[in-house]
Every structure is written in C-alpha cells, then in structure tokens.
Short mmCIF file of C-alpha atoms and ligand atoms in Angstrom, two decimals:
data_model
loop_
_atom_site.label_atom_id
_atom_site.label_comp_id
_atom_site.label_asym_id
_atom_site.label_seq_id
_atom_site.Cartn_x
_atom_site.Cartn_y
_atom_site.Cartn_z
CA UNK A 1386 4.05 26.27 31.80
CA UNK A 1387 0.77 24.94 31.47
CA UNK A 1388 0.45 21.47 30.73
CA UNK A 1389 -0.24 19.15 27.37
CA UNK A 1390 -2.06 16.02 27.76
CA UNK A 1391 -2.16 13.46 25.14
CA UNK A 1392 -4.96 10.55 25.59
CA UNK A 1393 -4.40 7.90 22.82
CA UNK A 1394 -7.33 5.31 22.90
CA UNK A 1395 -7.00 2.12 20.42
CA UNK A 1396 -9.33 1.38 17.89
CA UNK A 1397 -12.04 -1.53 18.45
CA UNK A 1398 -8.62 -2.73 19.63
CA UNK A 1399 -9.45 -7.06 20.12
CA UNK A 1400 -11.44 -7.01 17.16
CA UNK A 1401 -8.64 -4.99 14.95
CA UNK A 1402 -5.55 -7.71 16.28
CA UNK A 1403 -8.27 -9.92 14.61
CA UNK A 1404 -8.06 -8.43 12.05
CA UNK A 1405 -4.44 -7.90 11.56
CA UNK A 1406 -4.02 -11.50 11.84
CA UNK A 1407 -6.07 -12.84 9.34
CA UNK A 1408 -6.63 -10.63 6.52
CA UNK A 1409 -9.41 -12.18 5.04
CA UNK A 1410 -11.58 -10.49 7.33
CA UNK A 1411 -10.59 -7.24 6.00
CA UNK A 1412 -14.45 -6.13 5.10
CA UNK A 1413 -16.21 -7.76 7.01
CA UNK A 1414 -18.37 -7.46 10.09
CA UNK A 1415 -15.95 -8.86 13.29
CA UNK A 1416 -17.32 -9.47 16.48
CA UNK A 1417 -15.24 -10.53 19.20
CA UNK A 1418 -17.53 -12.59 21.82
CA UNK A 1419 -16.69 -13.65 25.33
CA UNK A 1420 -18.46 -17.14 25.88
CA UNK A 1421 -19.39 -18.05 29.17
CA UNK A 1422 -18.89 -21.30 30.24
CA UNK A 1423 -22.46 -21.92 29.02
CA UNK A 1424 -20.79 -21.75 25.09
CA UNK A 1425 -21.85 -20.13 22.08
CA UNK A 1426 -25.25 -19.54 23.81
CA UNK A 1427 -24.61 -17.35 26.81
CA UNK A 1428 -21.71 -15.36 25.85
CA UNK A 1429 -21.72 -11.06 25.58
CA UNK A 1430 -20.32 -9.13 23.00
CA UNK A 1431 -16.64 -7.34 24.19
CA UNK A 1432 -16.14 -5.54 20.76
CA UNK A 1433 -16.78 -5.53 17.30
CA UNK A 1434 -15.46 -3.43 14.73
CA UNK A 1435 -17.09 -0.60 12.59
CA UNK A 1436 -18.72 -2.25 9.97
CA UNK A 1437 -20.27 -4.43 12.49
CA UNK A 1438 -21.37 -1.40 14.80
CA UNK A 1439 -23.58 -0.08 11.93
CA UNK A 1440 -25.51 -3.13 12.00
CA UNK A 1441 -25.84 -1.58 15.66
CA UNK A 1442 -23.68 -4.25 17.70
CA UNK A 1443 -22.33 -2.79 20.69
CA UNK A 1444 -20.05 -3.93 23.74
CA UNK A 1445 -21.95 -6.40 26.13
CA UNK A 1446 -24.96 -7.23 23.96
CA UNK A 1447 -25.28 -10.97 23.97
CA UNK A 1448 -23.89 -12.50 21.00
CA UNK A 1449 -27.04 -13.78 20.26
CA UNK A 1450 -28.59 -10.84 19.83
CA UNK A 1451 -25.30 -9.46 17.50
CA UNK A 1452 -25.98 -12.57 15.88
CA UNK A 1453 -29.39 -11.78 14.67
CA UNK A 1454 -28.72 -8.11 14.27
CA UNK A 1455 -25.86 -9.26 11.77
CA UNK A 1456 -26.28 -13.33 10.33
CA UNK A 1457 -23.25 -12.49 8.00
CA UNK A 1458 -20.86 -11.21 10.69
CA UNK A 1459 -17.90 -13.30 11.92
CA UNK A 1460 -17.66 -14.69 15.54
CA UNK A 1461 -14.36 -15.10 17.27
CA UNK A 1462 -13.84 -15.72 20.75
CA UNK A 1463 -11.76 -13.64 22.96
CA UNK A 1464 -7.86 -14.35 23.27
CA UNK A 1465 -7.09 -11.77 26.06
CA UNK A 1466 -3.68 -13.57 26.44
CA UNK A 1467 -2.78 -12.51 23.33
CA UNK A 1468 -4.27 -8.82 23.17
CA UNK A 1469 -2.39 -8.63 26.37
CA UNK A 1470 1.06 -9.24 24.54
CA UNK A 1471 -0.30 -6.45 21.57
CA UNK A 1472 -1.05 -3.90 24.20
CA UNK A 1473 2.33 -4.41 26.23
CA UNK A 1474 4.21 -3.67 22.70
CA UNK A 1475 1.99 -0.46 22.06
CA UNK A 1476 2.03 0.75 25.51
CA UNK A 1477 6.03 0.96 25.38
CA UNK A 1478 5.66 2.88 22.11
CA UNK A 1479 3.63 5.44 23.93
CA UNK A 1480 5.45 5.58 26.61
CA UNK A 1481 8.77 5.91 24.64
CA UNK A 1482 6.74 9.54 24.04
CA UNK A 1483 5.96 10.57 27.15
CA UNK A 1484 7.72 13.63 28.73
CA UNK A 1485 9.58 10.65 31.06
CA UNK A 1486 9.04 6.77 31.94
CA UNK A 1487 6.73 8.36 34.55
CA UNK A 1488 4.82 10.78 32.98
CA UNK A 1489 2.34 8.05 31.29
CA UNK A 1490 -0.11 6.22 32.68
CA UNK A 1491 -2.08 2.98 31.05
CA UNK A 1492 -5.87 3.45 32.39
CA UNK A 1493 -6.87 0.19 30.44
CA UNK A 1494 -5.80 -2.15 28.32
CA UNK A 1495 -5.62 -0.20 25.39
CA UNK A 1496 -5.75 3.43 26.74
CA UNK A 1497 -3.08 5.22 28.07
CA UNK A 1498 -2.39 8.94 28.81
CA UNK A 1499 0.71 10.89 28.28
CA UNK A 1500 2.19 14.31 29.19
CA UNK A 1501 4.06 15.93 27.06
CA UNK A 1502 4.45 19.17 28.46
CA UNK A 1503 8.68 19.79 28.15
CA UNK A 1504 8.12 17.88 24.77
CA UNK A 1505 6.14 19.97 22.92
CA UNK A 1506 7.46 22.93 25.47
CA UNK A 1507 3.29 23.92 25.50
CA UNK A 1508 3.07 24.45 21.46
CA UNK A 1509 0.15 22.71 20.71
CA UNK A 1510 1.39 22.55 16.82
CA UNK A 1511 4.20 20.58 18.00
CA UNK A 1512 1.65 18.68 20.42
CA UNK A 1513 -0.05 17.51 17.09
CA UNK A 1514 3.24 17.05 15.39
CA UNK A 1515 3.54 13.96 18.78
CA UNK A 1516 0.47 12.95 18.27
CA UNK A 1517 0.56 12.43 14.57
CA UNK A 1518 4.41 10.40 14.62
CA UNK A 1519 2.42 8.45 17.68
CA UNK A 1520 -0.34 7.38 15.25
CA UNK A 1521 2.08 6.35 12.70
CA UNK A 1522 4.51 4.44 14.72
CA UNK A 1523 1.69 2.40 16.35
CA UNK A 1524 0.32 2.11 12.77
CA UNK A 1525 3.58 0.59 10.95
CA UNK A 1526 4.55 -1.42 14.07
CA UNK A 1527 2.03 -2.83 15.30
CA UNK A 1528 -0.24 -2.71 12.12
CA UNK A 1529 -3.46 -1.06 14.03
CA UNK A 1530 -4.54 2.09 14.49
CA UNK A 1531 -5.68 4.72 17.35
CA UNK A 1532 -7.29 7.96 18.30
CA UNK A 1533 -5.77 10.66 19.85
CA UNK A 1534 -7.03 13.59 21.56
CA UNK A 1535 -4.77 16.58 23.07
CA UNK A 1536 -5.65 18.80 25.79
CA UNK A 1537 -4.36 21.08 28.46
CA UNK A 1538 -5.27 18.45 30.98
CA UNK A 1539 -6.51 14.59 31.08
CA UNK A 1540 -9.98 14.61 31.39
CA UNK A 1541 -10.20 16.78 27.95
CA UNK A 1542 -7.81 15.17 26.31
CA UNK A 1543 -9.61 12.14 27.38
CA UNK A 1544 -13.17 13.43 25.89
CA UNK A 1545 -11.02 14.56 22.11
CA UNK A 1546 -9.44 11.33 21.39
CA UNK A 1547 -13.27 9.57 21.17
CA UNK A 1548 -14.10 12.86 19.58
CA UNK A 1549 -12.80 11.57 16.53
CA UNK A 1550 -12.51 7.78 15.68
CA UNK A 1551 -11.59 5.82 14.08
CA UNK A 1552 -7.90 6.75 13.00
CA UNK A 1553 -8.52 10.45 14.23
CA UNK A 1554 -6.81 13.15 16.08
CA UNK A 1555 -8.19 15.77 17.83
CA UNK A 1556 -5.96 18.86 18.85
CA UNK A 1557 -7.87 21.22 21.62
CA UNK A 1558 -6.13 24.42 22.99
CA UNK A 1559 -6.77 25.68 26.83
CA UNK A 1560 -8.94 28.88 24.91
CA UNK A 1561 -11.20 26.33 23.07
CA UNK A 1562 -11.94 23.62 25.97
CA UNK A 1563 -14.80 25.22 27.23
CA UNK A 1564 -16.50 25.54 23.81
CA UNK A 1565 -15.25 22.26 23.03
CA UNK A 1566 -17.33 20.59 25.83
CA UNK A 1567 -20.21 22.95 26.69
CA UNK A 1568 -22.76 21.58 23.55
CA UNK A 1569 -22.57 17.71 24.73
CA UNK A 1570 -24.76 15.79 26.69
CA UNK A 1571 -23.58 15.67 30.48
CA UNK A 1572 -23.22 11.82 29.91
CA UNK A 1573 -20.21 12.13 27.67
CA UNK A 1574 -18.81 13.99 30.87
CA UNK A 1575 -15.97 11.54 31.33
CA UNK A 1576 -16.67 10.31 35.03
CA UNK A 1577 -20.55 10.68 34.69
CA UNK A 1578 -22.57 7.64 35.43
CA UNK A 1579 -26.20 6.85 34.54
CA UNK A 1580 -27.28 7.62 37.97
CA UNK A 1581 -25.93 10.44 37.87
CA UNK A 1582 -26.48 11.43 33.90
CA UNK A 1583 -30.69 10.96 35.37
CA UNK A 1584 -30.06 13.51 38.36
CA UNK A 1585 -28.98 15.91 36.54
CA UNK A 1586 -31.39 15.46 34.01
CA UNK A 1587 -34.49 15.77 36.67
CA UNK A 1588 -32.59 18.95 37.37
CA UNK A 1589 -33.18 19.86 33.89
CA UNK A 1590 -29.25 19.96 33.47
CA UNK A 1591 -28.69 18.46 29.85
CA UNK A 1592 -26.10 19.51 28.22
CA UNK A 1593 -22.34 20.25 29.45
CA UNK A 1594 -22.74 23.99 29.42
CA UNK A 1595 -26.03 23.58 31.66
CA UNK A 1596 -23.89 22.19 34.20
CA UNK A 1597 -20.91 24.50 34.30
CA UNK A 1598 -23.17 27.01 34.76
CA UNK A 1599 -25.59 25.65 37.65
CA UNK A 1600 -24.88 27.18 41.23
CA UNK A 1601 -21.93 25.41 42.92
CA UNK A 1602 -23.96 25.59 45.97
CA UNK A 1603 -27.41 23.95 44.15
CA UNK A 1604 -24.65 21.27 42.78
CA UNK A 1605 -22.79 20.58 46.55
CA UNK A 1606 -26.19 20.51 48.47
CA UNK A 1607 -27.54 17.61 45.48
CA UNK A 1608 -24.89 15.37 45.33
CA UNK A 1609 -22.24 16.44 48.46
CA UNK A 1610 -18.93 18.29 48.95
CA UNK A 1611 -16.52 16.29 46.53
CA UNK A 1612 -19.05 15.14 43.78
CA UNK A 1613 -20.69 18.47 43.74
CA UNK A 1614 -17.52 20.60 43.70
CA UNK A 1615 -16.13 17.66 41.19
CA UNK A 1616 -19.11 18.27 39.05
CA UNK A 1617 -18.96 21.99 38.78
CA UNK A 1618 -15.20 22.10 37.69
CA UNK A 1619 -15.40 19.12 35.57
CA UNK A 1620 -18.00 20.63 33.11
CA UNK A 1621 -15.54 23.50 32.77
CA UNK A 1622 -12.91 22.01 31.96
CA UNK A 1623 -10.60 21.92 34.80
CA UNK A 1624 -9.00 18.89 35.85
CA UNK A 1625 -5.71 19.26 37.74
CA UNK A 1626 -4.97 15.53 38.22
CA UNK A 1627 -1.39 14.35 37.48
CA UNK A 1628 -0.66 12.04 34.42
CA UNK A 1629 0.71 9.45 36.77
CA UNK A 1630 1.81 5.62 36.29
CA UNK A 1631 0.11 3.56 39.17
CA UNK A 1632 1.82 0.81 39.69
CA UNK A 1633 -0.12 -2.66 39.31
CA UNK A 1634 0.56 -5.15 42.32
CA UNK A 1635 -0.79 -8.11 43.09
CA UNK A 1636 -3.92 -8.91 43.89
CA UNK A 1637 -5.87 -9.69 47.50
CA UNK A 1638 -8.53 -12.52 47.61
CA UNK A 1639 -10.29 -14.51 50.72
CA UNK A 1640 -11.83 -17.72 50.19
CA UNK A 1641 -14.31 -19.68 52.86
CA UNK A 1642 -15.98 -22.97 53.45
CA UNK A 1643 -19.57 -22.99 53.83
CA UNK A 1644 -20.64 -24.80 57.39
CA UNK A 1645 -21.97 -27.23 54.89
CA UNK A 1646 -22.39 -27.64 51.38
CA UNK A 1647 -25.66 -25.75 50.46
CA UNK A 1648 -27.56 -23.79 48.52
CA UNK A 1649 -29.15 -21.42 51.21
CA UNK A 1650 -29.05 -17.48 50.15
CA UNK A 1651 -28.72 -16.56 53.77
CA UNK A 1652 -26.14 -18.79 54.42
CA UNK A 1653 -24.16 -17.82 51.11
CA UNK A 1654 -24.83 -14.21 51.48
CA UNK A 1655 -23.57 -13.97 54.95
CA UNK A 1656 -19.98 -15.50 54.40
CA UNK A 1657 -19.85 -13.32 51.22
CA UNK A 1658 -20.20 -10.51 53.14
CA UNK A 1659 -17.60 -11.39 55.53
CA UNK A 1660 -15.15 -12.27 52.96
CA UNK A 1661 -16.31 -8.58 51.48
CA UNK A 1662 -15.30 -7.38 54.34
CA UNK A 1663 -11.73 -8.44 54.74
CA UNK A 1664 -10.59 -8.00 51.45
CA UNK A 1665 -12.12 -4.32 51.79
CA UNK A 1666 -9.77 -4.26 54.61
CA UNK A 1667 -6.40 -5.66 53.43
CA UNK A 1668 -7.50 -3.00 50.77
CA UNK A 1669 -7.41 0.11 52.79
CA UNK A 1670 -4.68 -1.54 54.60
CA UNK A 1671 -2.60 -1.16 51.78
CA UNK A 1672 -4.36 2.22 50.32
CA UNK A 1673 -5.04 0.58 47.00
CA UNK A 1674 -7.69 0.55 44.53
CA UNK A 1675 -8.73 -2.19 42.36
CA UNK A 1676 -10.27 -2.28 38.85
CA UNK A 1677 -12.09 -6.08 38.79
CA UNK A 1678 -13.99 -8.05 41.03
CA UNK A 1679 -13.91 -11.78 40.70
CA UNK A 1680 -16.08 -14.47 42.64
CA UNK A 1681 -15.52 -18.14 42.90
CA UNK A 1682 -17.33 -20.99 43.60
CA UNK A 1683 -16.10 -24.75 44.54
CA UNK A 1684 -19.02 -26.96 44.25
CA UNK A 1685 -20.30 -30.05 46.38
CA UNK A 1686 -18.24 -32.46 43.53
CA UNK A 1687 -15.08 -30.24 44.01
CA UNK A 1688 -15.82 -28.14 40.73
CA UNK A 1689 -14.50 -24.43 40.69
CA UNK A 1690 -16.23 -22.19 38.57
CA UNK A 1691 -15.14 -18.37 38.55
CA UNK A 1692 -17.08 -14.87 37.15
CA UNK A 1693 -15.01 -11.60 36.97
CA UNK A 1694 -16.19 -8.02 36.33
CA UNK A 1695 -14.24 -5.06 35.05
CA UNK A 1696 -14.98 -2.06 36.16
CA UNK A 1697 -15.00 0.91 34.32
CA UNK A 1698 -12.61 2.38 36.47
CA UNK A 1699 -10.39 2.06 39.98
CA UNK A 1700 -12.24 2.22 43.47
CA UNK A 1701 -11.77 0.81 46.69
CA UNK A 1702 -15.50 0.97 48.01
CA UNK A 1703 -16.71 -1.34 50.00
CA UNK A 1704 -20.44 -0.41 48.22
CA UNK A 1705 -19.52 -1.17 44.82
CA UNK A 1706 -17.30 -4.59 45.60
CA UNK A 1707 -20.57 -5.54 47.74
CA UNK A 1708 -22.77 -4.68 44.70
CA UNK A 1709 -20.45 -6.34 41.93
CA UNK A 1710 -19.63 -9.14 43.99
CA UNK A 1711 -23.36 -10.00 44.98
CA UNK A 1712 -24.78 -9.79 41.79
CA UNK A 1713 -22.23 -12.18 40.54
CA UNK A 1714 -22.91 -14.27 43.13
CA UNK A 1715 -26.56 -14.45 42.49
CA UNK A 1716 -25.49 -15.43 38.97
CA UNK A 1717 -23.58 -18.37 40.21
CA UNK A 1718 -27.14 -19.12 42.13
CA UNK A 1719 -29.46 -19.23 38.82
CA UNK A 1720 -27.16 -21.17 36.63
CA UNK A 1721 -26.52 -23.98 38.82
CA UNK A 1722 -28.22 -26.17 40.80
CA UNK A 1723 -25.43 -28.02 42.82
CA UNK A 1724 -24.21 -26.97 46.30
CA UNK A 1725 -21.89 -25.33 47.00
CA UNK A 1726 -18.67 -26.03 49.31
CA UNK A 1727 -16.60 -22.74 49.18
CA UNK A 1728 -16.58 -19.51 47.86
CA UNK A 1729 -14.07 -17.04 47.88
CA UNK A 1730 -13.67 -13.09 46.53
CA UNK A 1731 -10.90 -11.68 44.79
CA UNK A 1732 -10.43 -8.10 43.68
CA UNK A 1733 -7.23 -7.56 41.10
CA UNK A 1734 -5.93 -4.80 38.51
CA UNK A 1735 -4.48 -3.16 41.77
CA UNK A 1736 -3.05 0.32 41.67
CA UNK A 1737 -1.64 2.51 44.15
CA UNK A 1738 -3.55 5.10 45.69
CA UNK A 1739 -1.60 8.60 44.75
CA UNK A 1740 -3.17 10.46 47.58
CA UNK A 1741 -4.42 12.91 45.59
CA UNK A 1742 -7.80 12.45 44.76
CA UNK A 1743 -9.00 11.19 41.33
CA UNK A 1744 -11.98 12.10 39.54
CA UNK A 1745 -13.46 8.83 40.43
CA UNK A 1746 -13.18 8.94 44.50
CA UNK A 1747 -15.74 11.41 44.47
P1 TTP B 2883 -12.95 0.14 24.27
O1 TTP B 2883 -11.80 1.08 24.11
O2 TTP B 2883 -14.11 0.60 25.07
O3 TTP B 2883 -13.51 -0.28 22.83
P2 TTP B 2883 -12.77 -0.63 21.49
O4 TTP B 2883 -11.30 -0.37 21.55
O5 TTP B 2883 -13.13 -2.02 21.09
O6 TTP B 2883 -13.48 0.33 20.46
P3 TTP B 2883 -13.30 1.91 20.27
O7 TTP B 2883 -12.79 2.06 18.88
O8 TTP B 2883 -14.67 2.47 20.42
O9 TTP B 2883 -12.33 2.41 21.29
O10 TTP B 2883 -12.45 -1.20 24.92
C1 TTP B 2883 -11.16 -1.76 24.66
C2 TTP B 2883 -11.25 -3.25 24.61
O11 TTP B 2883 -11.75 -3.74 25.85
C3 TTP B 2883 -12.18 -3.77 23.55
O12 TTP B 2883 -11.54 -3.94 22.29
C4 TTP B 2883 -12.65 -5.07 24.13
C5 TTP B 2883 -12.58 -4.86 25.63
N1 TTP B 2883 -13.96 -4.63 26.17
C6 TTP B 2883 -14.68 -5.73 26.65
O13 TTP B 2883 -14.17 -6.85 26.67
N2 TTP B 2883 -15.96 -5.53 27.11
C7 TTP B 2883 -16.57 -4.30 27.10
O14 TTP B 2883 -17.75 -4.18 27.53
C8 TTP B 2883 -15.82 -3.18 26.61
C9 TTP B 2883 -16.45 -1.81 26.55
C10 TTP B 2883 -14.53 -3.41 26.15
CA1 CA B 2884 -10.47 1.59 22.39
#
C-alpha cells in the first residue's frame, strides 16, 4: 500500500500560548523576543503572530527593528520552559494518531510527522477525516491551533501543511504531487538552502518544475552524487524516508582551560578547534546527529556566559559545528572585553542516526 504522511506544524506556536494565556492580547500585534543578556536592546525576534507579521516582523529580526516596524505591538520575552510543557501535551495528542507509538516523529518543537498509512488504509478522504479530528482535538485541548498537510510521503506532506496557514489543511494525492510542487520557487524545496537556492538560480533553475526536469547528470556533476541525485528526486516528489521517532539522548560537550587567561584569537581559536574536534568524535562514535550548538565562556573573574544556536535541522558535520561554533565564538569576542579562562563546546538535541540516509546528509 502506498503510504500517507501527515505533517502537522503549529501555528506561530510561542506567540499563540501567549496568547492563550492572557486573552487580552487577543487583537493585537504579539511578538515574542529572545533578549540576550545585553536586555531589551540586543535581543532577536523568535516569533510573532499574524497581525504582527503584516507589519512585516519576521523570526530573527532584532526586536528593535520589530519595534519600530510596529510601536503598538506587545513584547514578551521567551518562556521556552513553558512552551516546552505545551508542546509535550500536543505532541502526545499527535502521536495518540499515528499508525503506532513509532510511526511519529517530532522534527521540532512544534512539528511533528505522522504516518497513517493502516489508519486511513491509503483513502486520502479518510486521511483528511485524521487530519481534521487532529486539528480539533489540539484546538479544544490545548486551545491553539495548527496546519496540516497530507501527502504520500514526508517531504510533501511537509511542503502542504505551510501551504495553508494559519488553521489550514491541505490534502495532496500521489497523482497531484507533482503539479502541486512544480510552480514554486526551488527555495520552498524543503531541504534547499540559500547557497544552494543561488546555484541553481545561476543555472537558470527557478522554479520546482525547472529542476525536476534538469539532466540528472548536469545536476550530479554540479553539486555531487548524493546532493545531485537528492536534488533531482526531491523536485519530483519522491521521498522514500521513513516517518521514524529518533530518540533524543543526552548531550556531548568538552570544555578547556586556556594556557592563560587571554584574549588572543589564535590562542582561542586553536583550543576551539580542538574541543571541535572531540566532540565531532564522541559524535561519530556514537553515530548521532545533533540539532544545536552551544559555546561557553568562563571569564578571568569566574563569570560563565553561554550562546546556543538551533539549527534548522540534524547533522553531525564537523564543517557546520566548526562554522556555528566559531561564529559564536567571535560573538563572545566583540561583546566583551575581559579574558577569558575556559571555554568549552557543547552540541545537544541528539538523535540517533537511522542509517538510512535523510534528506539532510546529503
Ligand atoms: P516556526 O514553526 O518556524 O514558526 P511559528 O510556529 O512561530 O509560526 P508559523 O505559524 O509560521 O509556523 O517555529 C516554531 C517556534 O520556534 C516559534 O514559535 C518560535 C521558535 N523559533 C525561534 O525561536 N526562532 C526562530 O528563528 C524560529 C524560526 C522559530
Ligand atoms: Ca510552526
């Protein structure tokens, strides 16, 4: 039988708990802000919700900015404790829909896929019929909404559910995938980076449907084997990875002392990269991938200071810890002006590797 995929993907999810919770801001602008340790000043945007998104606020614009764009808007600060506690609740409605316990997987804190292939035995009327009760439980229990997209595999059910939202649902057969997909920009290729989004477009590759139907060959010798091959079957529609709970461990971290307490870049950069290099190797060690990268400094008067990136989804390159990990770093370098004592790396958000190959290892 071939399969059904649900994706259900929360709406402006920290921003709607907000709102849930106090109900006075029911009509207005909401903008949830993560403040650095700098305060009100330095902090970025994590999510706002609709009305506040047509005054164009986005995800990681700093909240000054949002500020200006929007003076009547309301602040709040992040409480990821407590959207934690929210998403735990709706992720065991979902999975309470799922085929079995193990056929659902949470990609992110408010994402999650599901298969419901036996279900729905392949009718994609019932499929809707699951998606639809889905909606409406989450709705009356937990008092927030999602978006829902259903597909004969993840990464299209993936690209429906943001094909309608707020609140939507968006049903697409195996027949219709390939005209579902082929009129959008490559970028909204779920998987496609900006690098890659301008490669293809100095290839004159724009649109979905350019892609699926660029030589394989043109595709393998641009971008190699996996990518090219990943690239080619992506844009039409196939994706034959398993809806698959990974489970979260742990997490592996190295700290070091400096020789001595300093400020040198050399110095600094040199024990980073050694530190890089262990944890990379505790994490192939243990074939795991991790989702965020978090850096930590101790400071000549014993202060510890930490900066943590998510990533936008699971790897376990050495390239992109060394990239994430640096740039925080440097952060850490322009904000302060004390020495520092030690500095450690910690990756976290672990999840098995499945062996089989996700979109994202190419
Ligand atoms: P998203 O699902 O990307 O966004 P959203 O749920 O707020 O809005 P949408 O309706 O478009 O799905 O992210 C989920 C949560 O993750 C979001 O509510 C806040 C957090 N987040 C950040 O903290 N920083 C970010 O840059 C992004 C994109 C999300
Ligand atoms: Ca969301």
């Amino acid at each position: 039988m071939e399969r059904v995929i649900i994706h259900v993907d929360m709406d402006y999810f920290y921003a709607a708990i907000e709102e849930r919770e106090d109900p006075s801001l029911k009509g207005k602008a909401v903008v949830v802000c993560m403040y650095s340790n700098r305060g009100e000043s330095g902090g970025a945007v994590s999510t706002s919700n609709y009305i506040a998104r047509e005054a164009g606020i986005r995800s990681a614009m700093p909240c000054k900015l949002a500020r200006s764009k929007n003076p009547d808007a309301v602040f709040l600060p992040v409480r990821k404790p407590f959207y934690e506690e929210v998403s735990a609740k709706v992720m065991e409605i979902l999975r309470s829909n799922a085929d079995s316990e193990e056929a659902f997987e949470k990609i992110s804190i408010d994402e999650a896929f599901l298969d419901i292939t036996e279900s729905c035995k392949g009718d994609y009327e019932l499929a809707e019929e699951i998606g639809l009760r889905i909606k409406e439980e989450v709705k009356s229990r937990e008092k927030i909404t999602c978006s829902v997209g259903i597909g004969p595999n993840k990464l299209i059910a993936k690209m429906a559910s943001s094909f309608r939202k707020p609140d939507g649902i968006t049903v697409i057969k195996p027949e219709d995938a390939q005209g579902f997909l082929k009129p959008m920009p490559v970028k909204k290729l779920w998987g496609i980076g900006k690098v890659t989004e301008d490669k293809l477009s100095e290839m004159g590759i724009r649109t979905i449907e350019d892609l699926a139907s660029y030589d394989a060959m043109e595709l393998i010798s641009v971008f190699g084997k996996n990518k090219g091959t990943w690239l080619k079957q992506a844009a039409s529609g196939v994706d034959e990875t398993p809806v698959k709970e990974r489970t979260a461990t742990d997490q592996i971290g190295r700290m070091a002392s400096l020789k001595h307490d300093s400020r040198n870049e050399n110095m600094i950069f040199s024990l980073l990269n050694e530190l890089i290099d262990d944890v990379i190797s505790k994490v192939k060690t243990r074939k795991v991938s991790f989702r965020s990268v978090t850096v930590t400094v101790i400071f000549s008067n014993f202060k510890t200071s930490t900066k943590s990136r998510t990533l936008s989804h699971v790897v376990d390159d050495r390239g992109i810890l060394s990239e994430n990990a640096k740039e925080l770093m440097k952060q850490f370098l322009e904000e302060s002006e004390m020495n520092f004592r030690r500095i450690g790396i910690r990756v976290d958000n672990l999840q098995e590797n499945t062996g089989q190959k996700s979109l994202f290892d190419f």
